[in-house]
């Protein structure tokens, strides 16, 4: 049942009637009204002679890190603001390159952003071990764990939620296995954050990469990389930013050129950041936190139930996303007999969704309703919207 708080927030942040039904938060989220207004206001104030103060640059970044820290149950000092997930996975690959050459373990079926940066290391002598999926098309967790015992493994990289199937991995199991073997544990969290709770410390992650444009409902070009303190201390940044140094904090005295890194994750940030995008990310995350991520997860799963009932009653449909709520976040993916015909019917009735790897992928969020899902089921069933 939809909570009264959730309903009030949705009415406030998405007040305008929509044309069609948006079920594509796994591709891009709809930005809350207050976030869009703050971003627009910043742009307008910047154009006025006295509308913007330099001190706001730092204040906006601190607000964004604080919101993300609350989302993750982490510390602001562990968060580097970055434009997308690829920055984080690329950073992880660059850090690995600065250490000993070895094997990176990854599952088949992973999103390219979580594979290609590590494949690029093969020219430097590294090896990427692609572990086959289960017959359901999910990462084979047992085989992934066993692969960590081969000689020379330096990292395991996985998505917290798989982009096509919506499968949620057992991140704590992976993290414990990596920590006990002194292997770097890298997580691509973009398909989970905002739809299900995630705490990088609880799962023993070393580096977590995410963009804000999907389930966090933030502007394109906003994201972050969470970096465990011990990893911050172990590695130097692969690219040098003047704002990553201690002197970068003092705009009045910058010409000593001392290479003294900040003592937090900001040492890995690049200058200059898209301040307006991070302002939007900060406000969008604040909206999600106002509702509560666990309540959002329950609401999304209630929306899934309508479609799951249809799948169970339809001979030519098969759910690919796990039924177990602990193994499911926001994505609901399923096979149908005629994918293009079903996709065409949904599009004809103004339903926005995705087809990924031959699967219909629905990605409802907290702003979607049971009534919308009932309409989708009628379309799937060949009826009229």
Coordinates of C-alpha atoms in Angstrom, one line a residue, residues 71-352:
X71 CA 22.1 7.6 1.1
X72 CA 25.0 5.2 1.5
X73 CA 25.4 5.2 5.3
X74 CA 28.9 6.5 4.6
X75 CA 31.1 9.5 5.3
X76 CA 31.4 12.5 3.0
X77 CA 35.1 12.1 3.0
X78 CA 34.7 8.8 1.1
X79 CA 32.9 10.3 -1.8
X80 CA 34.4 11.8 -5.0
X81 CA 32.0 13.6 -7.2
X82 CA 32.2 12.3 -10.8
X83 CA 30.2 12.6 -14.0
X84 CA 29.1 9.0 -14.5
X85 CA 29.6 5.3 -13.7
X86 CA 32.3 5.0 -16.3
X87 CA 34.5 7.5 -14.5
X88 CA 34.5 5.2 -11.4
X89 CA 35.1 2.0 -13.2
X90 CA 37.8 3.7 -15.3
X91 CA 39.4 5.0 -12.1
X92 CA 39.3 1.5 -10.7
X93 CA 41.1 0.1 -13.8
X94 CA 43.7 2.9 -13.6
X95 CA 44.4 2.2 -9.9
X96 CA 44.8 -1.5 -10.7
X97 CA 47.3 -0.7 -13.5
X98 CA 49.5 1.1 -11.0
X99 CA 49.8 -2.1 -8.9
X100 CA 50.8 -5.7 -9.7
X101 CA 49.7 -7.3 -12.9
X102 CA 47.0 -10.0 -12.5
X103 CA 43.5 -11.2 -13.3
X104 CA 40.3 -9.3 -13.0
X105 CA 37.2 -11.6 -12.4
X106 CA 33.9 -10.5 -14.0
X107 CA 30.7 -12.2 -15.0
X108 CA 29.5 -12.5 -18.5
X109 CA 26.4 -10.4 -19.2
X110 CA 27.8 -7.4 -17.3
X111 CA 27.2 -4.0 -18.7
X112 CA 30.1 -2.8 -20.9
X113 CA 31.0 0.0 -18.6
X114 CA 31.9 -2.6 -16.0
X115 CA 34.0 -4.7 -18.4
X116 CA 35.7 -2.6 -21.1
X117 CA 37.9 -0.5 -18.7
X118 CA 39.4 -3.8 -17.4
X119 CA 39.6 -5.4 -20.9
X120 CA 41.8 -2.4 -21.8
X121 CA 44.3 -3.5 -19.2
X122 CA 45.0 -6.6 -21.2
X123 CA 47.5 -4.6 -23.3
X124 CA 49.5 -4.2 -20.1
X125 CA 49.6 -7.9 -19.3
X126 CA 46.4 -8.1 -17.2
X127 CA 43.8 -10.9 -17.9
X128 CA 40.0 -10.6 -17.7
X129 CA 38.3 -13.8 -16.6
X130 CA 34.7 -13.8 -17.9
X131 CA 32.7 -16.3 -15.8
X132 CA 29.7 -17.8 -17.6
X133 CA 26.2 -17.1 -16.3
X134 CA 23.7 -19.6 -14.9
X135 CA 21.1 -21.1 -17.1
X136 CA 18.7 -18.4 -15.9
X137 CA 21.1 -15.8 -17.3
X138 CA 22.2 -14.6 -13.9
X139 CA 25.8 -14.2 -12.6
X140 CA 27.0 -17.6 -11.2
X141 CA 28.0 -16.5 -7.8
X142 CA 29.5 -19.9 -6.8
X143 CA 31.7 -19.9 -9.9
X144 CA 32.7 -16.3 -9.4
X145 CA 33.8 -17.0 -5.8
X146 CA 35.7 -20.1 -6.9
X147 CA 37.5 -18.0 -9.6
X148 CA 38.9 -15.8 -6.9
X149 CA 41.1 -18.7 -5.7
X150 CA 43.1 -18.9 -9.0
X151 CA 46.6 -17.5 -8.8
X152 CA 47.1 -13.8 -9.4
X153 CA 43.6 -12.4 -9.0
X154 CA 43.7 -8.7 -8.2
X155 CA 40.1 -7.7 -8.4
X156 CA 36.4 -8.7 -8.7
X157 CA 34.1 -6.3 -10.4
X158 CA 30.3 -6.7 -10.4
X159 CA 27.1 -4.8 -10.7
X160 CA 24.9 -4.6 -7.6
X161 CA 21.9 -5.1 -10.0
X162 CA 22.3 -6.5 -13.5
X163 CA 21.1 -4.1 -16.2
X164 CA 19.2 -6.6 -18.3
X165 CA 17.7 -9.2 -15.9
X166 CA 17.5 -7.1 -12.8
X167 CA 19.3 -9.7 -10.8
X168 CA 20.6 -8.5 -7.4
X169 CA 23.9 -10.0 -6.4
X170 CA 24.9 -11.1 -2.9
X171 CA 27.3 -8.2 -2.5
X172 CA 28.2 -9.0 1.1
X173 CA 29.2 -12.5 0.1
X174 CA 31.4 -11.2 -2.7
X175 CA 32.9 -8.5 -0.4
X176 CA 33.8 -11.0 2.3
X177 CA 35.4 -13.3 -0.2
X178 CA 37.5 -10.5 -1.6
X179 CA 38.5 -9.0 1.7
X180 CA 39.7 -12.4 3.0
X181 CA 41.8 -12.8 -0.1
X182 CA 43.1 -9.2 -0.2
X183 CA 41.4 -8.7 -3.6
X184 CA 40.0 -5.4 -4.7
X185 CA 36.1 -5.4 -4.7
X186 CA 34.6 -3.0 -7.3
X187 CA 30.9 -2.4 -7.5
X188 CA 28.9 -0.8 -10.3
X189 CA 25.8 0.4 -8.3
X190 CA 23.9 2.5 -10.8
X191 CA 21.0 0.1 -11.3
X192 CA 20.4 -0.3 -7.6
X193 CA 20.9 3.1 -5.9
X194 CA 17.6 4.9 -5.4
X195 CA 15.5 1.7 -5.8
X196 CA 16.9 -0.4 -3.0
X197 CA 19.1 0.2 0.1
X198 CA 22.9 -0.2 -0.3
X199 CA 25.7 0.4 2.2
X200 CA 29.2 -0.1 0.7
X201 CA 30.7 -0.6 4.2
X202 CA 28.4 -3.4 5.0
X203 CA 29.3 -5.3 1.9
X204 CA 33.1 -4.7 2.3
X205 CA 33.3 -2.8 -1.0
X206 CA 36.6 -1.0 -2.0
X207 CA 35.2 1.2 -4.7
X208 CA 31.7 1.9 -5.8
X209 CA 30.8 3.7 -9.0
X210 CA 27.4 5.2 -9.9
X211 CA 25.8 7.8 -12.2
X212 CA 22.9 9.9 -10.9
X213 CA 20.7 10.0 -14.0
X214 CA 18.8 6.7 -13.5
X215 CA 17.2 5.7 -10.2
X216 CA 18.5 8.7 -8.4
X217 CA 16.4 10.9 -10.7
X218 CA 19.3 13.4 -11.2
X219 CA 20.6 15.4 -14.1
X220 CA 22.8 13.7 -16.7
X221 CA 26.5 14.3 -16.0
X222 CA 26.1 13.8 -12.2
X223 CA 27.4 10.8 -10.3
X224 CA 30.0 9.8 -7.7
X225 CA 32.6 7.3 -6.8
X226 CA 32.8 6.0 -3.2
X227 CA 36.3 5.0 -2.2
X228 CA 37.2 3.2 1.0
X229 CA 39.6 5.1 3.1
X230 CA 42.3 2.4 2.9
X231 CA 42.1 2.5 -0.9
X232 CA 42.4 6.3 -0.9
X233 CA 45.6 6.0 1.1
X234 CA 47.0 3.1 -1.0
X235 CA 46.8 4.8 -4.4
X236 CA 47.7 8.1 -6.0
X237 CA 45.3 9.7 -8.5
X238 CA 46.0 8.6 -12.1
X239 CA 45.2 12.1 -13.3
X240 CA 46.3 15.3 -11.6
X241 CA 43.8 18.0 -10.7
X242 CA 44.9 21.2 -9.0
X243 CA 41.7 21.0 -6.8
X244 CA 42.8 17.5 -5.7
X245 CA 45.7 19.0 -3.7
X246 CA 45.7 20.7 -0.3
X247 CA 46.5 24.0 -1.9
X248 CA 43.4 23.8 -4.1
X249 CA 41.4 24.7 -1.0
X250 CA 42.9 28.2 -0.9
X251 CA 42.1 30.3 -3.9
X252 CA 44.2 33.2 -2.5
X253 CA 47.5 31.3 -2.3
X254 CA 47.9 28.7 -5.1
X255 CA 51.3 29.3 -6.7
X256 CA 53.5 27.0 -4.6
X257 CA 52.8 24.0 -6.8
X258 CA 53.1 21.5 -3.9
X259 CA 52.0 18.0 -4.7
X260 CA 50.2 17.3 -1.5
X261 CA 47.0 15.4 -2.0
X262 CA 43.8 16.0 0.0
X263 CA 43.3 13.4 2.7
X264 CA 39.9 12.3 1.4
X265 CA 38.3 11.0 -1.8
X266 CA 38.4 14.5 -3.3
X267 CA 42.0 13.7 -4.3
X268 CA 40.5 11.7 -7.2
X269 CA 38.1 14.4 -8.4
X270 CA 38.7 16.3 -11.6
X271 CA 38.3 20.1 -11.9
X272 CA 36.0 21.8 -12.8
X273 CA 32.9 20.0 -11.8
X274 CA 29.4 20.6 -13.3
X275 CA 28.1 22.4 -10.2
X276 CA 24.6 22.7 -11.6
X277 CA 24.4 18.9 -12.1
X278 CA 25.5 18.2 -8.6
X279 CA 23.0 20.6 -7.2
X280 CA 20.4 18.6 -9.0
X281 CA 21.8 15.4 -7.7
X282 CA 21.8 16.7 -4.1
X283 CA 18.2 17.8 -4.2
X284 CA 17.0 14.6 -6.0
X285 CA 18.7 12.4 -3.4
X286 CA 17.2 14.5 -0.6
X287 CA 13.8 13.8 -2.1
X288 CA 14.4 10.1 -2.1
X289 CA 15.7 10.2 1.5
X290 CA 12.6 12.1 2.5
X291 CA 10.5 9.1 1.5
X292 CA 13.0 6.5 2.6
X293 CA 14.7 4.0 0.3
X294 CA 13.2 0.9 2.0
X295 CA 9.7 2.4 1.5
X296 CA 10.6 3.1 -2.1
X297 CA 11.7 -0.5 -2.6
X298 CA 8.5 -1.9 -1.1
X299 CA 6.4 0.4 -3.3
X300 CA 8.2 -0.7 -6.5
X301 CA 7.8 -4.3 -5.6
X302 CA 4.1 -3.7 -5.1
X303 CA 4.0 -2.3 -8.6
X304 CA 5.9 -5.4 -9.9
X305 CA 3.3 -7.7 -8.4
X306 CA 0.7 -6.7 -11.0
X307 CA 2.9 -7.7 -13.9
X308 CA 4.1 -10.8 -12.1
X309 CA 0.5 -12.0 -11.8
X310 CA 0.1 -11.5 -15.5
X311 CA 3.3 -13.4 -16.3
X312 CA 2.1 -16.3 -14.1
X313 CA -1.2 -16.5 -16.0
X314 CA 0.4 -16.2 -19.5
X315 CA 1.8 -19.3 -21.2
X316 CA 4.2 -17.5 -23.6
X317 CA 5.7 -15.2 -20.8
X318 CA 8.6 -16.0 -18.5
X319 CA 10.0 -13.8 -15.8
X320 CA 13.8 -13.4 -15.9
X321 CA 14.1 -11.2 -12.9
X322 CA 14.3 -13.3 -9.6
X323 CA 11.0 -13.5 -7.7
X324 CA 12.8 -13.4 -4.3
X325 CA 12.4 -9.8 -3.1
X326 CA 16.0 -9.8 -1.7
X327 CA 17.2 -10.5 -5.3
X328 CA 15.2 -7.9 -7.0
X329 CA 15.5 -4.1 -7.0
X330 CA 13.6 -1.9 -9.5
X331 CA 14.0 -3.7 -12.8
X332 CA 11.4 -6.3 -13.9
X333 CA 12.4 -8.1 -17.0
X334 CA 10.6 -10.9 -18.8
X335 CA 10.4 -12.9 -22.1
X336 CA 7.4 -13.0 -24.3
X337 CA 6.7 -14.9 -27.4
X338 CA 6.7 -12.0 -29.8
X339 CA 8.9 -9.3 -28.3
X340 CA 8.6 -6.8 -31.1
X341 CA 4.8 -7.1 -31.2
X342 CA 4.4 -6.7 -27.4
X343 CA 6.9 -3.8 -27.5
X344 CA 5.0 -2.2 -30.3
X345 CA 1.7 -2.4 -28.4
X346 CA 3.2 -0.8 -25.3
X347 CA 4.7 2.0 -27.3
X348 CA 1.4 2.5 -29.2
X349 CA -0.2 3.2 -25.8
X350 CA 2.5 5.7 -24.8
X351 CA 4.3 3.4 -22.4
X352 CA 8.0 4.3 -22.1

